[in-house]
Amino acid sequence: MGPELDFEKPILELQEKISELKKFMNEKGIDLSDELNHLQERLADLEKDTYGSMTPWERVRVARKLNRPTTLDYIPLLFTDFIECHGDRLYGDDSAIVSGIAKFHGRPVTVIGEQRGRDTKENIMRNFGSPHPEGYRKALRLMKQADKFHRPIITFIDTKGAFPGKAAEERGQSEAIARNLFEMSGLSVPVISVVIGEGASGGALAIGVGNQILMLENAWYSVISPEGAAALLWKDAGKAEEAAKTMKITGSDLKKLGIIDKLIPEVLGGAHHDPKKQAAFIDQALIESFEELSQLTADQIRNQRLAKYRAIGNYETVQENQTNHSIFSYSSDRQ
Amino acid sequence: MKDFFTKKKKYATVPSAKARQDVPEGIVRKCPKCKKIMYVKELSKHLFVCQSCGYHYPIGAHDRAEMLFDQDSYVAFDEKMVSLNPLQFPNYMNKLESDRKKTGLNEAVWTGKGTIEGFEAAVAIMDKGFRMGSMGSVVGEKITRLIEYAGKNGIPVIIFSASGGARMQEGVLSLMQMAKTSGALKAFSENGGLYISIMTHPTTGGVSASFASLGDYNFAEPGALIGFAGRRIIEQTIGEELPDDFQTAEFLLKHGQLDQVIPRSELRTVLGQVLSIHAEGGAE
């Protein structure tokens, strides 16, 4: 199950108590089932309370659990006939992004997802799920291929961000991300993006310009990680917990802000408690999204996607007679 | 010999803190590169380029517009658009207000149209004096409207980037402006629109990773810092020191990310040439 988080500790303690009691009953042959039932009820309540009212920061920590299901865990549970396609044909193959073709309920699709490791060794191999430019260019190659063969695209977002490294800069990390935003805007096939874990910044968006954005309940998606936001805004990375709240990064926050289309419920306690059941929740949401998008022609698919992002923004145009803004008093003494 | 004894000792006069404060700001400026002190008046005649070492001082949007366009040829768009603080971020509105006063801009980008060497163009100029030139809802919207205007009127788009990246205080809405502006450029480009990107100091983060990198021509000013991730973060991540020229315009040129690095003094001429080549029209 992986290490438990501090807010889960009371649950863990109660679980231990229950198993001790069971052991005791078996060993001594004493019937304490009343007591046992009572404890099990308490556990159910406690789990419901704890997991039902998780703070944004608690969700961030669940999203980061090493045993949380990743793209490669979901692929066999959601698709058949998956064939991985490697390489960007320009520089190399980036294992922080996996991509390939598959069938979703018999229908051909292209699948692309950010892939972190599930243990230290794999994390090193996959660069902790932080792609280099060649990863984004591989994704773009697969997306263009999908467009050519009229295959819908499903992307899984799960990254702490595009890799901040020397080689990544030399090979044009900015350009690679920008190019994906540009080209995804022109795709004529449906694109559904699912935020399954962490979604940080341009590194997440670079495979996330979908017709619909879906998000798991304990996933987070923002312009920067909570730690990064705290460091930049308050010069104190320790204020990450506060930033997680202020920055409005959880699925329910983003649903309220109108950024995501569907919030996918999670198994109680988090996706890692039952990946198979979690995949079934995702499957259900994907089927619905496909149904909604299948009503649209290729032109409408493009236009719907463009219009979706075109509409995002929160601003107003002030009138001449409003005096609470100083925008007309240009002071020329600035340096 | 007499002089030897009577010669007055030479003291360097260090102005008192009070006196230093009394010197009106903005009369002289010291070049951060070669330390040469120059009168601002003189500097402005040379487009804010140090005449001793060629250092390009970052400039605000108003100064840029003044030196870019043909005289009296330009008008501004969307000068009254303001952010509504979507995340209810504490103190954000006050910060915007103080930057409006400081820069005379409604937001971190100026947009408008005018002529350059006689050619009409829709132009955006970012200003790092306003919230480090960061992109939130208003910057994204103004740039998108500018691209749409250029598309409707069949004129080129030129964007001068100067930005620390996405605006933190508008969270995910800032992030989505990257997709919004890139989408607008895609539609514009498919209709044959010409877009020239000019990266100035600094062009980083969410701005370099969206419209700034998407020009049909990507140019930059000498010495401009251009990159995706911050230098300190990279050094911390990879645990090694980076070369001095890392993420400069010249570094990007060497790594195939730019068409040219163009000194400020030649920019108008080069833009005129590019616009003239495109005005001739290609094979249809």
Short mmCIF file of N, CA and C in Angstrom, two decimals, chain A residues 15-105:
data_model
loop_
_atom_site.label_atom_id
_atom_site.label_comp_id
_atom_site.label_asym_id
_atom_site.label_seq_id
_atom_site.Cartn_x
_atom_site.Cartn_y
_atom_site.Cartn_z
N GLN A 15 -7.17 0.14 11.93
CA GLN A 15 -7.05 -1.10 11.15
C GLN A 15 -6.19 -2.11 11.91
N GLU A 16 -5.12 -1.61 12.52
CA GLU A 16 -4.24 -2.50 13.28
C GLU A 16 -4.97 -3.09 14.48
N LYS A 17 -5.73 -2.25 15.15
CA LYS A 17 -6.51 -2.68 16.31
C LYS A 17 -7.45 -3.82 15.92
N ILE A 18 -8.11 -3.63 14.78
CA ILE A 18 -9.07 -4.64 14.31
C ILE A 18 -8.37 -5.96 14.03
N SER A 19 -7.22 -5.88 13.35
CA SER A 19 -6.55 -7.13 13.02
C SER A 19 -6.00 -7.82 14.28
N GLU A 20 -5.58 -7.00 15.25
CA GLU A 20 -5.14 -7.58 16.53
C GLU A 20 -6.28 -8.31 17.23
N LEU A 21 -7.43 -7.66 17.20
CA LEU A 21 -8.61 -8.23 17.85
C LEU A 21 -8.99 -9.55 17.18
N LYS A 22 -8.93 -9.58 15.86
CA LYS A 22 -9.25 -10.80 15.12
C LYS A 22 -8.30 -11.92 15.50
N LYS A 23 -7.02 -11.55 15.57
CA LYS A 23 -5.99 -12.51 15.91
C LYS A 23 -6.25 -13.09 17.31
N PHE A 24 -6.55 -12.17 18.23
CA PHE A 24 -6.83 -12.53 19.61
C PHE A 24 -8.00 -13.51 19.69
N MET A 25 -9.09 -13.17 18.92
CA MET A 25 -10.28 -14.03 18.90
C MET A 25 -9.93 -15.44 18.43
N ASN A 26 -9.13 -15.49 17.35
CA ASN A 26 -8.75 -16.79 16.78
C ASN A 26 -7.90 -17.59 17.74
N GLU A 27 -6.94 -16.91 18.35
CA GLU A 27 -6.02 -17.61 19.23
C GLU A 27 -6.71 -18.14 20.48
N LYS A 28 -7.52 -17.28 21.09
CA LYS A 28 -8.14 -17.64 22.37
C LYS A 28 -9.50 -18.30 22.21
N GLY A 29 -10.03 -18.24 21.03
CA GLY A 29 -11.35 -18.81 20.80
C GLY A 29 -12.45 -18.09 21.54
N ILE A 30 -12.26 -16.80 21.80
CA ILE A 30 -13.29 -16.02 22.49
C ILE A 30 -14.08 -15.23 21.46
N ASP A 31 -15.37 -15.19 21.60
CA ASP A 31 -16.19 -14.45 20.64
C ASP A 31 -16.34 -13.00 21.07
N LEU A 32 -15.72 -12.12 20.32
CA LEU A 32 -15.83 -10.69 20.60
C LEU A 32 -16.41 -9.96 19.40
N SER A 33 -17.30 -10.65 18.66
CA SER A 33 -17.75 -10.08 17.39
C SER A 33 -18.54 -8.78 17.57
N ASP A 34 -19.17 -8.59 18.70
CA ASP A 34 -19.85 -7.31 18.94
C ASP A 34 -18.86 -6.16 18.91
N GLU A 35 -17.79 -6.39 19.68
CA GLU A 35 -16.71 -5.40 19.74
C GLU A 35 -16.11 -5.18 18.35
N LEU A 36 -15.91 -6.28 17.62
CA LEU A 36 -15.32 -6.22 16.29
C LEU A 36 -16.20 -5.42 15.34
N ASN A 37 -17.48 -5.73 15.35
CA ASN A 37 -18.42 -5.00 14.49
C ASN A 37 -18.40 -3.51 14.78
N HIS A 38 -18.35 -3.23 16.08
CA HIS A 38 -18.32 -1.84 16.51
C HIS A 38 -17.10 -1.12 15.94
N LEU A 39 -15.95 -1.79 16.05
CA LEU A 39 -14.72 -1.19 15.53
C LEU A 39 -14.77 -1.03 14.01
N GLN A 40 -15.32 -2.00 13.34
CA GLN A 40 -15.38 -1.93 11.88
C GLN A 40 -16.30 -0.80 11.42
N GLU A 41 -17.38 -0.61 12.16
CA GLU A 41 -18.26 0.53 11.85
C GLU A 41 -17.52 1.84 12.03
N ARG A 42 -16.78 1.87 13.17
CA ARG A 42 -16.02 3.10 13.44
C ARG A 42 -15.01 3.38 12.33
N LEU A 43 -14.38 2.29 11.85
CA LEU A 43 -13.40 2.44 10.77
C LEU A 43 -14.06 2.99 9.51
N ALA A 44 -15.20 2.45 9.16
CA ALA A 44 -15.90 2.91 7.95
C ALA A 44 -16.23 4.40 8.06
N ASP A 45 -16.73 4.78 9.26
CA ASP A 45 -17.05 6.20 9.47
C ASP A 45 -15.81 7.08 9.37
N LEU A 46 -14.76 6.58 10.02
CA LEU A 46 -13.52 7.36 10.04
C LEU A 46 -12.97 7.54 8.62
N GLU A 47 -13.01 6.47 7.83
CA GLU A 47 -12.52 6.55 6.44
C GLU A 47 -13.35 7.54 5.64
N LYS A 48 -14.64 7.46 5.86
CA LYS A 48 -15.54 8.34 5.12
C LYS A 48 -15.27 9.80 5.48
N ASP A 49 -15.12 10.03 6.80
CA ASP A 49 -14.84 11.39 7.27
C ASP A 49 -13.51 11.91 6.74
N THR A 50 -12.48 11.06 6.91
CA THR A 50 -11.12 11.48 6.55
C THR A 50 -11.01 11.74 5.05
N TYR A 51 -11.44 10.76 4.27
CA TYR A 51 -11.25 10.87 2.83
C TYR A 51 -12.31 11.75 2.17
N GLY A 52 -13.41 11.92 2.87
CA GLY A 52 -14.48 12.74 2.30
C GLY A 52 -14.20 14.23 2.44
N SER A 53 -13.29 14.59 3.36
CA SER A 53 -13.05 16.02 3.58
C SER A 53 -11.57 16.34 3.49
N MET A 54 -10.93 15.78 2.48
CA MET A 54 -9.50 16.02 2.32
C MET A 54 -9.23 17.46 1.91
N THR A 55 -8.20 18.04 2.50
CA THR A 55 -7.79 19.39 2.11
C THR A 55 -7.04 19.31 0.78
N PRO A 56 -6.92 20.45 0.08
CA PRO A 56 -6.16 20.43 -1.18
C PRO A 56 -4.76 19.83 -1.00
N TRP A 57 -4.10 20.19 0.07
CA TRP A 57 -2.74 19.69 0.28
C TRP A 57 -2.72 18.19 0.49
N GLU A 58 -3.74 17.67 1.21
CA GLU A 58 -3.82 16.22 1.39
C GLU A 58 -4.01 15.52 0.05
N ARG A 59 -4.80 16.15 -0.81
CA ARG A 59 -5.00 15.56 -2.15
C ARG A 59 -3.69 15.55 -2.94
N VAL A 60 -2.95 16.66 -2.84
CA VAL A 60 -1.65 16.72 -3.53
C VAL A 60 -0.77 15.55 -3.08
N ARG A 61 -0.79 15.28 -1.79
CA ARG A 61 0.06 14.21 -1.28
C ARG A 61 -0.41 12.83 -1.72
N VAL A 62 -1.72 12.68 -1.85
CA VAL A 62 -2.24 11.41 -2.37
C VAL A 62 -1.85 11.28 -3.85
N ALA A 63 -1.95 12.40 -4.59
CA ALA A 63 -1.61 12.38 -6.01
C ALA A 63 -0.16 11.99 -6.24
N ARG A 64 0.69 12.20 -5.22
CA ARG A 64 2.12 11.93 -5.36
C ARG A 64 2.53 10.57 -4.85
N LYS A 65 1.58 9.80 -4.33
CA LYS A 65 1.94 8.50 -3.76
C LYS A 65 2.63 7.63 -4.81
N LEU A 66 3.69 7.00 -4.39
CA LEU A 66 4.48 6.19 -5.31
C LEU A 66 3.64 5.05 -5.90
N ASN A 67 2.68 4.55 -5.10
CA ASN A 67 1.88 3.41 -5.59
C ASN A 67 0.58 3.86 -6.26
N ARG A 68 0.46 5.16 -6.54
CA ARG A 68 -0.72 5.62 -7.27
C ARG A 68 -0.63 5.13 -8.72
N PRO A 69 -1.73 4.64 -9.28
CA PRO A 69 -1.67 4.12 -10.65
C PRO A 69 -1.21 5.19 -11.66
N THR A 70 -0.37 4.75 -12.60
CA THR A 70 0.18 5.64 -13.61
C THR A 70 -0.43 5.29 -14.97
N THR A 71 -0.01 6.03 -15.98
CA THR A 71 -0.47 5.77 -17.35
C THR A 71 -0.35 4.30 -17.71
N LEU A 72 0.84 3.72 -17.47
CA LEU A 72 1.05 2.32 -17.86
C LEU A 72 0.23 1.34 -17.04
N ASP A 73 -0.23 1.77 -15.85
CA ASP A 73 -1.13 0.91 -15.07
C ASP A 73 -2.53 0.94 -15.65
N TYR A 74 -2.94 2.09 -16.13
CA TYR A 74 -4.31 2.22 -16.66
C TYR A 74 -4.46 1.64 -18.06
N ILE A 75 -3.38 1.72 -18.87
CA ILE A 75 -3.51 1.29 -20.27
C ILE A 75 -4.08 -0.14 -20.42
N PRO A 76 -3.50 -1.15 -19.73
CA PRO A 76 -4.09 -2.49 -19.90
C PRO A 76 -5.49 -2.62 -19.32
N LEU A 77 -5.85 -1.75 -18.39
CA LEU A 77 -7.18 -1.84 -17.78
C LEU A 77 -8.25 -1.14 -18.63
N LEU A 78 -7.80 -0.25 -19.54
CA LEU A 78 -8.76 0.53 -20.32
C LEU A 78 -8.79 0.15 -21.81
N PHE A 79 -7.68 -0.38 -22.30
CA PHE A 79 -7.56 -0.60 -23.74
C PHE A 79 -7.17 -2.04 -24.05
N THR A 80 -7.40 -2.44 -25.31
CA THR A 80 -6.85 -3.70 -25.80
C THR A 80 -5.89 -3.39 -26.94
N ASP A 81 -5.09 -4.34 -27.31
CA ASP A 81 -4.19 -4.24 -28.48
C ASP A 81 -3.24 -3.05 -28.41
N PHE A 82 -2.81 -2.66 -27.23
CA PHE A 82 -1.90 -1.50 -27.14
C PHE A 82 -0.54 -1.84 -27.75
N ILE A 83 -0.12 -1.00 -28.66
CA ILE A 83 1.22 -1.15 -29.25
C ILE A 83 1.97 0.15 -29.01
N GLU A 84 3.04 0.07 -28.23
CA GLU A 84 3.78 1.30 -27.92
C GLU A 84 4.61 1.73 -29.13
N CYS A 85 4.63 3.03 -29.38
CA CYS A 85 5.43 3.60 -30.47
C CYS A 85 6.47 4.54 -29.85
N HIS A 86 7.72 4.29 -30.17
CA HIS A 86 8.81 5.04 -29.55
C HIS A 86 9.37 6.12 -30.47
N GLY A 87 9.98 7.11 -29.88
CA GLY A 87 10.87 8.01 -30.61
C GLY A 87 10.21 9.16 -31.33
N ASP A 88 10.96 10.28 -31.41
CA ASP A 88 10.41 11.46 -32.07
C ASP A 88 10.90 11.61 -33.51
N ARG A 89 11.78 10.69 -33.95
CA ARG A 89 12.36 10.72 -35.31
C ARG A 89 13.29 11.91 -35.52
N LEU A 90 13.61 12.63 -34.45
CA LEU A 90 14.46 13.81 -34.59
C LEU A 90 15.70 13.69 -33.72
N TYR A 91 15.50 13.20 -32.51
CA TYR A 91 16.61 13.15 -31.58
C TYR A 91 16.67 11.83 -30.81
N GLY A 92 15.55 11.44 -30.20
CA GLY A 92 15.62 10.24 -29.37
C GLY A 92 14.27 9.79 -28.88
N ASP A 93 14.31 8.92 -27.88
CA ASP A 93 13.06 8.45 -27.28
C ASP A 93 13.06 8.84 -25.82
N ASP A 94 11.99 9.48 -25.39
CA ASP A 94 11.88 9.95 -24.02
C ASP A 94 10.90 9.06 -23.28
N SER A 95 11.40 8.30 -22.29
CA SER A 95 10.49 7.38 -21.61
C SER A 95 9.66 8.07 -20.54
N ALA A 96 9.78 9.40 -20.38
CA ALA A 96 8.87 10.12 -19.50
C ALA A 96 7.50 10.30 -20.15
N ILE A 97 7.44 9.98 -21.44
CA ILE A 97 6.14 9.97 -22.13
C ILE A 97 6.01 8.62 -22.84
N VAL A 98 4.89 7.94 -22.63
CA VAL A 98 4.62 6.73 -23.40
C VAL A 98 3.50 7.03 -24.38
N SER A 99 3.58 6.42 -25.54
CA SER A 99 2.56 6.68 -26.54
C SER A 99 2.41 5.47 -27.43
N GLY A 100 1.23 5.35 -28.00
CA GLY A 100 1.02 4.23 -28.89
C GLY A 100 -0.40 4.18 -29.41
N ILE A 101 -0.70 3.09 -30.09
CA ILE A 101 -2.04 2.90 -30.63
C ILE A 101 -2.70 1.75 -29.89
N ALA A 102 -4.03 1.77 -29.85
CA ALA A 102 -4.75 0.74 -29.11
C ALA A 102 -6.21 0.76 -29.53
N LYS A 103 -6.99 -0.09 -28.89
CA LYS A 103 -8.44 -0.05 -29.11
C LYS A 103 -9.15 0.25 -27.79
N PHE A 104 -10.13 1.13 -27.87
CA PHE A 104 -10.96 1.44 -26.72
C PHE A 104 -12.36 0.95 -27.03
N HIS A 105 -12.79 -0.11 -26.36
CA HIS A 105 -14.07 -0.76 -26.66
C HIS A 105 -14.20 -1.02 -28.16
#
